[in-house]
Short mmCIF file of C-alpha atoms and ligand atoms in Angstrom, two decimals:
data_model
loop_
_atom_site.label_atom_id
_atom_site.label_comp_id
_atom_site.label_asym_id
_atom_site.label_seq_id
_atom_site.Cartn_x
_atom_site.Cartn_y
_atom_site.Cartn_z
CA MET A 1 -13.11 24.01 -3.66
CA LYS A 2 -10.65 21.81 -5.51
CA LYS A 3 -9.63 18.51 -4.10
CA ARG A 4 -6.47 18.65 -2.03
CA VAL A 5 -3.36 17.30 -3.56
CA TYR A 6 -1.29 15.08 -1.29
CA LEU A 7 2.46 15.39 -1.98
CA ASP A 8 3.86 14.10 1.29
CA HIS A 9 4.06 10.32 0.74
CA ALA A 10 7.42 10.05 2.60
CA ALA A 11 5.60 11.12 5.74
CA THR A 12 2.82 8.47 5.36
CA THR A 13 0.54 7.01 2.67
CA PRO A 14 -3.13 6.35 2.57
CA LEU A 15 -4.32 2.83 3.33
CA ASP A 16 -4.99 0.98 0.09
CA ARG A 17 -8.62 -0.07 -0.11
CA ALA A 18 -7.69 -3.61 -1.05
CA VAL A 19 -5.43 -3.78 1.93
CA PHE A 20 -8.15 -2.58 4.21
CA SER A 21 -10.49 -5.23 2.79
CA ALA A 22 -7.81 -7.93 3.56
CA MET A 23 -7.57 -6.55 7.12
CA ARG A 24 -11.21 -6.02 7.86
CA PRO A 25 -12.28 -9.56 9.06
CA TYR A 26 -9.49 -9.56 11.59
CA PHE A 27 -11.03 -6.60 13.41
CA SER A 28 -14.36 -8.30 13.77
CA GLU A 29 -15.28 -11.90 13.10
CA GLU A 30 -11.72 -13.18 13.13
CA PHE A 31 -10.72 -11.28 16.26
CA ALA A 32 -9.24 -14.20 18.19
CA ASN A 33 -5.83 -14.13 19.87
CA PRO A 34 -3.31 -16.21 17.76
CA SER A 35 -2.11 -17.76 21.09
CA SER A 36 -5.53 -19.32 21.76
CA ILE A 37 -5.81 -22.94 20.90
CA HIS A 38 -9.46 -22.96 19.89
CA GLY A 39 -10.49 -22.87 16.23
CA ARG A 40 -10.53 -19.19 15.72
CA GLY A 41 -7.29 -18.69 17.61
CA LEU A 42 -5.66 -21.23 15.29
CA ALA A 43 -7.19 -19.45 12.30
CA ALA A 44 -5.61 -16.19 13.46
CA LYS A 45 -2.30 -17.94 14.04
CA LYS A 46 -2.38 -19.36 10.57
CA ALA A 47 -3.15 -15.97 8.97
CA VAL A 48 -0.19 -14.44 10.86
CA ALA A 49 2.02 -17.27 9.63
CA GLU A 50 0.94 -16.74 6.07
CA ALA A 51 1.51 -12.99 6.34
CA ARG A 52 4.99 -13.67 7.70
CA LYS A 53 5.75 -16.00 4.71
CA LYS A 54 4.54 -13.26 2.25
CA ILE A 55 6.89 -10.71 3.89
CA ALA A 56 9.79 -13.10 3.99
CA SER A 57 9.27 -13.65 0.28
CA ALA A 58 9.39 -9.95 -0.50
CA VAL A 59 12.61 -9.58 1.66
CA GLY A 60 14.07 -12.77 0.26
CA CYS A 61 14.48 -14.46 3.68
CA ASN A 62 13.10 -17.26 5.88
CA ALA A 63 9.78 -16.65 7.72
CA ASP A 64 11.44 -17.06 11.02
CA GLU A 65 13.70 -14.14 10.24
CA ILE A 66 10.81 -11.71 10.29
CA ILE A 67 9.80 -9.91 13.56
CA PHE A 68 6.59 -7.89 13.72
CA THR A 69 6.83 -4.65 15.71
CA SER A 70 4.67 -1.53 16.12
CA SER A 71 6.57 0.82 13.82
CA GLY A 72 9.73 1.59 11.87
CA THR A 73 10.87 3.42 15.03
CA GLU A 74 10.51 0.27 17.16
CA SER A 75 12.26 -1.91 14.46
CA ASN A 76 15.22 0.53 14.45
CA ASN A 77 15.38 0.57 18.30
CA LEU A 78 15.14 -3.27 18.53
CA ALA A 79 17.90 -3.64 15.90
CA LEU A 80 20.40 -1.34 17.60
CA VAL A 81 19.63 -1.85 21.28
CA GLY A 82 19.01 -5.65 20.86
CA ILE A 83 22.44 -6.26 19.38
CA ALA A 84 24.19 -3.75 21.69
CA GLU A 85 22.72 -5.61 24.75
CA ALA A 86 23.94 -8.91 23.25
CA HIS A 87 27.45 -7.33 23.29
CA ALA A 88 26.92 -6.16 26.90
CA TYR A 89 27.03 -2.52 25.61
CA GLN A 90 30.75 -2.88 24.90
CA GLY A 91 32.44 -2.31 21.63
CA HIS A 92 31.82 0.09 18.73
CA ILE A 93 29.04 0.92 16.24
CA ILE A 94 29.02 3.01 13.09
CA THR A 95 26.19 5.02 11.61
CA SER A 96 25.66 8.07 9.40
CA ALA A 97 24.86 11.70 10.03
CA VAL A 98 21.76 11.63 7.88
CA GLU A 99 19.77 8.83 9.65
CA HIS A 100 16.21 9.14 10.95
CA ALA A 101 15.86 10.30 14.60
CA SER A 102 14.90 6.71 15.57
CA ILE A 103 18.50 5.69 14.71
CA LEU A 104 20.37 8.83 15.86
CA GLU A 105 18.54 9.07 19.20
CA THR A 106 19.08 5.38 19.84
CA VAL A 107 22.78 5.64 19.02
CA ALA A 108 23.03 8.59 21.45
CA HIS A 109 21.32 6.42 24.06
CA LEU A 110 23.78 3.49 23.42
CA LYS A 111 26.68 6.02 23.82
CA ARG A 112 25.41 6.97 27.18
CA ARG A 113 25.29 3.25 28.12
CA GLY A 114 29.02 2.86 27.21
CA VAL A 115 29.08 1.90 23.50
CA SER A 116 31.67 3.75 21.35
CA THR A 117 30.08 5.37 18.33
CA THR A 118 31.25 6.88 15.02
CA ILE A 119 28.93 8.97 12.92
CA VAL A 120 30.29 9.13 9.38
CA GLY A 121 29.54 12.18 7.39
CA VAL A 122 28.08 12.48 3.87
CA ASP A 123 28.89 14.41 0.71
CA ALA A 124 27.01 17.50 -0.57
CA TYR A 125 24.36 15.14 -2.01
CA GLY A 126 23.85 13.34 1.30
CA ARG A 127 25.64 10.22 0.23
CA VAL A 128 27.93 8.17 2.53
CA ASN A 129 31.29 7.30 1.07
CA VAL A 130 31.99 3.51 1.37
CA ASP A 131 35.67 4.26 2.13
CA ASP A 132 34.68 6.40 5.13
CA VAL A 133 32.80 3.38 6.50
CA LYS A 134 35.77 1.13 5.88
CA ALA A 135 38.10 3.64 7.59
CA ALA A 136 35.89 3.87 10.65
CA ILE A 137 35.87 0.11 11.35
CA ARG A 138 37.74 -0.91 14.49
CA PRO A 139 38.62 -4.38 15.85
CA ASP A 140 35.71 -4.02 18.33
CA THR A 141 33.10 -2.78 15.78
CA PHE A 142 30.04 -5.05 16.12
CA LEU A 143 27.40 -3.04 14.06
CA VAL A 144 27.11 -0.74 11.13
CA SER A 145 23.69 0.87 10.56
CA ILE A 146 23.23 2.94 7.39
CA MET A 147 19.87 3.84 5.93
CA TYR A 148 18.85 2.59 2.48
CA ALA A 149 17.24 5.85 1.39
CA ASN A 150 16.81 9.26 3.06
CA ASN A 151 13.36 10.41 4.00
CA GLU A 152 14.16 14.15 3.57
CA ILE A 153 16.18 14.43 0.42
CA GLY A 154 15.64 10.98 -1.17
CA THR A 155 19.31 10.12 -1.49
CA VAL A 156 19.85 6.35 -1.91
CA GLN A 157 22.90 4.91 -0.13
CA PRO A 158 25.34 2.39 -1.56
CA ILE A 159 24.16 -0.33 0.89
CA ALA A 160 25.09 -3.41 -1.16
CA LYS A 161 28.70 -2.12 -1.38
CA ILE A 162 28.82 -1.21 2.27
CA GLY A 163 27.14 -4.46 3.29
CA GLY A 164 29.43 -6.65 1.17
CA PHE A 165 32.51 -5.15 2.84
CA VAL A 166 31.05 -5.14 6.42
CA GLN A 167 29.75 -8.67 6.23
CA LYS A 168 33.12 -9.95 5.03
CA ARG A 169 34.58 -8.54 8.19
CA GLY A 170 32.17 -10.51 10.28
CA ILE A 171 30.38 -7.39 11.49
CA ALA A 172 26.55 -7.08 11.56
CA ILE A 173 24.93 -4.57 9.29
CA HIS A 174 21.48 -3.04 9.64
CA THR A 175 19.65 -0.84 7.19
CA ASP A 176 16.70 1.45 7.87
CA ALA A 177 14.76 0.60 4.61
CA VAL A 178 11.57 2.43 5.77
CA GLN A 179 11.46 4.62 2.67
CA ALA A 180 12.33 1.84 0.13
CA PRO A 181 9.30 -0.37 -0.47
CA GLY A 182 7.65 0.01 -3.88
CA LEU A 183 10.60 2.11 -5.02
CA LEU A 184 13.81 0.04 -4.50
CA PRO A 185 14.49 -3.74 -4.47
CA LEU A 186 14.42 -5.18 -0.96
CA SER A 187 16.36 -8.43 -1.25
CA ALA A 188 18.37 -8.73 1.99
CA SER A 189 20.88 -11.11 0.39
CA LYS A 190 21.54 -8.86 -2.58
CA LEU A 191 21.88 -5.80 -0.19
CA HIS A 192 24.19 -7.84 2.00
CA VAL A 193 22.40 -6.86 5.21
CA ASP A 194 21.78 -8.84 8.41
CA MET A 195 18.93 -6.58 9.59
CA LEU A 196 16.42 -4.35 7.75
CA SER A 197 13.58 -2.22 9.09
CA LEU A 198 10.24 -1.44 7.43
CA SER A 199 7.00 0.29 8.32
CA ALA A 200 3.72 -0.57 6.68
CA HIS A 201 2.25 2.99 6.74
CA LYS A 202 4.93 4.08 4.26
CA PHE A 203 3.77 1.67 1.63
CA TYR A 204 -0.10 1.99 1.73
CA GLY A 205 -0.39 -0.37 4.66
CA PRO A 206 -1.73 0.55 8.13
CA LYS A 207 -0.05 2.64 10.83
CA GLY A 208 1.18 0.69 13.86
CA ALA A 209 2.73 -2.22 11.95
CA GLY A 210 6.52 -2.45 11.70
CA ILE A 211 8.74 -5.16 10.45
CA LEU A 212 12.31 -6.12 11.36
CA TYR A 213 14.26 -8.73 9.35
CA VAL A 214 17.02 -10.38 11.49
CA LYS A 215 19.22 -12.87 9.86
CA ARG A 216 19.47 -16.21 11.60
CA GLY A 217 22.41 -16.32 13.96
CA THR A 218 22.58 -12.55 14.63
CA ALA A 219 23.12 -11.97 18.34
CA MET A 220 20.09 -10.16 19.64
CA VAL A 221 18.41 -9.64 23.13
CA PRO A 222 14.63 -8.84 23.01
CA GLN A 223 13.62 -5.49 24.34
CA VAL A 224 9.97 -6.28 25.07
CA ARG A 225 9.55 -9.31 27.30
CA GLY A 226 6.45 -11.29 28.14
CA GLY A 227 4.48 -14.13 26.53
CA GLY A 228 7.31 -14.94 24.01
CA GLN A 229 5.50 -14.03 20.78
CA GLU A 230 7.60 -13.34 17.66
CA HIS A 231 9.99 -16.27 18.45
CA GLY A 232 10.58 -14.61 21.86
CA MET A 233 12.07 -11.54 20.22
CA ARG A 234 9.03 -9.21 20.78
CA SER A 235 6.32 -10.21 23.24
CA GLY A 236 2.77 -8.91 23.11
CA THR A 237 -0.39 -10.10 21.47
CA GLU A 238 0.08 -9.79 17.79
CA ASN A 239 -1.48 -6.82 15.93
CA VAL A 240 -3.29 -9.28 13.61
CA PRO A 241 -5.07 -6.83 11.30
CA GLY A 242 -1.90 -4.74 11.13
CA ILE A 243 0.21 -7.79 10.22
CA ILE A 244 -2.26 -8.97 7.58
CA GLY A 245 -2.29 -5.36 6.18
CA ALA A 246 1.43 -5.09 6.16
CA ALA A 247 1.85 -8.35 4.17
CA GLU A 248 -0.82 -7.46 1.64
CA ALA A 249 0.59 -3.96 1.14
CA LEU A 250 4.14 -5.20 0.75
CA GLY A 251 3.12 -7.88 -1.76
CA ARG A 252 1.42 -5.13 -3.78
CA ALA A 253 4.30 -2.68 -3.44
CA GLU A 254 6.74 -5.35 -4.73
CA ARG A 255 4.47 -6.39 -7.69
CA ASN A 256 3.80 -2.79 -8.76
CA ARG A 257 7.38 -1.64 -8.22
CA PRO A 258 8.87 -1.85 -11.74
CA LYS A 259 6.05 -0.03 -13.40
CA GLU A 260 5.21 2.47 -10.65
CA SER A 261 8.77 3.43 -9.84
CA ARG A 262 9.35 4.27 -13.58
CA ARG A 263 6.06 6.34 -13.70
CA LEU A 264 6.96 8.25 -10.51
CA ALA A 265 10.58 8.91 -11.71
CA LYS A 266 9.15 10.48 -14.86
CA LEU A 267 6.79 12.72 -12.81
CA ARG A 268 9.57 13.63 -10.45
CA ASP A 269 11.94 14.58 -13.29
CA TRP A 270 9.20 16.70 -14.92
CA LEU A 271 8.50 18.47 -11.61
CA MET A 272 12.07 19.11 -10.72
CA ALA A 273 12.82 20.60 -14.21
CA GLU A 274 9.61 22.69 -14.09
CA ILE A 275 10.35 24.06 -10.61
CA GLN A 276 13.90 25.04 -11.69
CA SER A 277 12.60 26.81 -14.82
CA ARG A 278 9.88 28.68 -12.90
CA ILE A 279 12.07 29.55 -9.92
CA PRO A 280 15.70 29.93 -11.25
CA HIS A 281 17.38 30.37 -7.81
CA ALA A 282 15.82 27.17 -6.50
CA GLN A 283 18.51 24.81 -5.24
CA ARG A 284 18.06 21.10 -5.58
CA THR A 285 18.91 19.02 -2.53
CA GLY A 286 19.84 15.40 -2.48
CA HIS A 287 21.55 13.32 -5.14
CA PRO A 288 20.94 14.11 -8.79
CA ALA A 289 20.75 10.40 -9.90
CA GLU A 290 20.82 8.20 -6.81
CA ARG A 291 17.51 9.26 -5.41
CA LEU A 292 14.06 7.82 -4.72
CA ALA A 293 11.82 7.74 -7.70
CA ASN A 294 9.07 9.68 -5.79
CA SER A 295 11.19 12.33 -4.11
CA ALA A 296 11.90 15.92 -5.20
CA SER A 297 13.52 18.30 -2.72
CA PHE A 298 14.70 21.88 -2.87
CA ARG A 299 15.72 24.86 -0.86
CA PHE A 300 14.77 28.46 -1.61
CA PRO A 301 17.19 31.01 -0.25
CA GLY A 302 15.77 33.65 2.03
CA ILE A 303 12.44 32.11 2.99
CA SER A 304 11.12 29.82 5.72
CA GLY A 305 10.20 26.27 4.61
CA GLU A 306 7.48 26.10 7.34
CA HIS A 307 5.82 29.29 6.02
CA LEU A 308 6.00 27.96 2.48
CA VAL A 309 4.38 24.68 3.54
CA MET A 310 1.52 26.57 5.29
CA ARG A 311 0.90 28.82 2.31
CA LEU A 312 0.79 25.78 0.01
CA SER A 313 -1.52 24.06 2.31
CA GLU A 314 -3.91 26.96 2.21
CA ARG A 315 -3.94 26.55 -1.54
CA GLY A 316 -4.68 22.82 -1.26
CA PHE A 317 -1.23 21.31 -1.66
CA GLU A 318 0.27 19.16 1.13
CA CYS A 319 3.97 18.72 1.31
CA SER A 320 6.62 19.07 3.90
CA SER A 321 9.62 21.31 4.83
CA GLY A 322 11.70 18.38 5.99
CA SER A 323 10.88 15.26 7.85
CA ALA A 324 7.39 15.18 9.40
CA CYS A 325 8.75 13.34 12.33
CA SER A 326 11.02 16.24 13.21
CA THR A 327 8.87 19.18 12.20
CA GLY A 328 7.09 21.17 14.87
CA GLY A 329 10.33 22.82 15.89
CA VAL A 330 12.15 25.36 13.78
CA GLU A 331 15.58 23.67 14.04
CA PRO A 332 17.13 23.35 10.65
CA SER A 333 17.28 19.75 9.23
CA HIS A 334 20.21 17.70 10.46
CA VAL A 335 20.28 16.17 7.03
CA LEU A 336 20.82 19.42 5.21
CA LEU A 337 23.38 20.52 7.74
CA ALA A 338 25.24 17.26 7.17
CA CYS A 339 25.25 18.09 3.45
CA GLY A 340 27.24 21.17 4.30
CA ILE A 341 24.36 23.65 3.95
CA SER A 342 24.50 26.55 6.43
CA LYS A 343 21.90 26.84 9.19
CA ASN A 344 20.41 29.83 7.50
CA ASP A 345 20.19 28.32 3.98
CA ALA A 346 18.72 25.11 5.39
CA GLN A 347 15.66 26.99 6.66
CA GLY A 348 14.03 27.28 3.20
CA SER A 349 13.68 23.63 2.44
CA LEU A 350 10.79 21.86 0.79
CA ARG A 351 10.19 18.14 0.29
CA ILE A 352 7.66 16.98 -2.33
CA THR A 353 7.02 13.29 -2.35
CA LEU A 354 4.78 11.74 -4.95
CA GLY A 355 2.67 8.52 -4.73
CA ALA A 356 0.00 6.27 -6.22
CA SER A 357 -2.56 9.07 -6.51
CA THR A 358 -0.19 11.62 -8.22
CA ARG A 359 -0.86 12.62 -11.79
CA LEU A 360 0.82 15.08 -14.06
CA LEU A 361 -2.27 17.37 -13.87
CA HIS A 362 -1.69 17.77 -10.16
CA LEU A 363 1.91 18.77 -10.63
CA LYS A 364 0.91 21.19 -13.39
CA ARG A 365 -1.26 22.94 -10.85
CA PHE A 366 1.33 22.76 -8.10
CA ALA A 367 4.37 24.19 -9.87
CA PRO A 368 2.89 27.61 -10.70
CA ALA A 369 1.41 27.80 -7.23
CA LEU A 370 4.75 27.11 -5.67
CA ALA A 371 6.47 29.66 -7.82
CA GLU A 372 3.95 32.29 -6.72
CA GLU A 373 4.26 31.52 -3.11
CA VAL A 374 8.00 31.49 -3.17
CA LYS A 375 7.98 34.86 -4.85
CA LYS A 376 5.55 36.37 -2.40
CA LEU A 377 7.54 35.11 0.60
CA GLN A 378 10.77 36.41 -0.87
CA LYS A 379 9.28 39.87 -0.96
N1 PLP B 1 13.03 5.63 9.32
C1 PLP B 1 12.74 6.46 8.30
C2 PLP B 1 13.75 6.60 7.24
C3 PLP B 1 11.53 7.16 8.24
O1 PLP B 1 11.29 7.99 7.20
C4 PLP B 1 10.64 6.99 9.33
C5 PLP B 1 9.32 7.72 9.34
O2 PLP B 1 9.25 8.88 8.85
C6 PLP B 1 10.91 6.10 10.35
C7 PLP B 1 12.11 5.42 10.28
C8 PLP B 1 9.97 5.88 11.48
O3 PLP B 1 8.94 4.97 11.06
P1 PLP B 1 7.56 4.94 11.93
O4 PLP B 1 6.85 6.22 11.58
O5 PLP B 1 6.91 3.76 11.42
O6 PLP B 1 7.95 4.94 13.32
#
C-alpha cells in the first residue's frame, strides 16, 4: 500500500523531530517543577525563561508579555473573557462572522453575561471590510477581535489596517493568529495588535501548548487562579516540555518562513489550477490572492464534503471538509454561510492544506483521485 498523503495541516501538524529532541530531556531527567528552588527546579525555570524570550523575539515583544496556556482555544478564551471581566462585563465588543468556535462561542458567553456584541460580516471571499469595523465602533467598545487568517478557507484579514485604526481609538485589539506561523509575519507591532493567540501544534510543535501575547498595560483578569505562574495571569505548573517545544518550533517556523511559504504557494497554485482544469464546475472558496500559502479550498455542487473526505481517505489522502474542530456534525460551515453561500451549496466543501512533507508528486497523485471521486459522488 502506498504511504498516506497528509493534506490537513490546518487541523494539526506532525511534531518536528528536532523539536521533539529539544523537548525530550524535560520529560525525564529535567523533570523538575520550575517553582522548586533546588538546582533542577532552577534549571527548568531558566529553560522556560529562555523559551519565553525566543517566543517574544518571534512576536516582537517583551518576554513578560507572553503567557503560556494549554491551547489556542484557551488563549482565545483568556483574551476575551480576561478583558471583559476587567471591564465588569459592561460595554461592547466587535468580532467577525468567520472566527473559530473558540472566539464565537466565547463571544456568545460574554453576551449572556451582559456584554454588547457586534459580529461584522464578510465579503464573498471571507474578508472583513475595514470600514465595517470602523462603523461598528461605539463609545463603549473596549475590544475588537478579528482573526489573522481563516482556518477553513485560508483568507487573510487586513489586521494591520484594522489594528492601526482601533489602537488609535484607544480600544484593545486581539487577533487569533493560530493559522499564521510559518506562513505570515507575526510582528505584533507591525500588525498593531494588543493581544495575539498561537498554538504550537499548528506549527510542528506539540499539542497542549498555547501562547497568548498581551501588551503591557492591557487590562486583564486571570481566568485560572492558583500559584501565580505566568506573572499571575495563568496559574498551574508549567508544561515545561510543551513550552520548550513551542519555542523551538516557532523559531524554526520563523526562520523557514520566507522560503517555505514561497514553496507552498507555488504548490497551492499548481493544485488549485489542476483541480479546476480536471473538475470544471469546482468552485474556489476563500480569497483569490489574500490567502494562506498552504491553503486550497473548494466546493463541489451536489455532493457531500464528508463523503468526499471519507472516499479520499480510503484512497490514502487525508484532507478535511471544513474545520476539523467543527466536523462530526453535518451542519454546514458557518464560514461558507457568512460568505453568502447557501446551506445546500456549502455541503460540498473541501479543504486541502499543505505542509512541510508535501511534494508535487503527492499532488499529482491527489488531483486525479479527487476528480474521480467527485465524479462518482455526483453520479
Ligand atoms: N483558532 C483557529 C483559527 C484554529 O484553526 C484553531 C484550531 O483549529 C484554534 C483557534 C484552536 O486551537 P487549539 O486546537 O490549540 O485549541
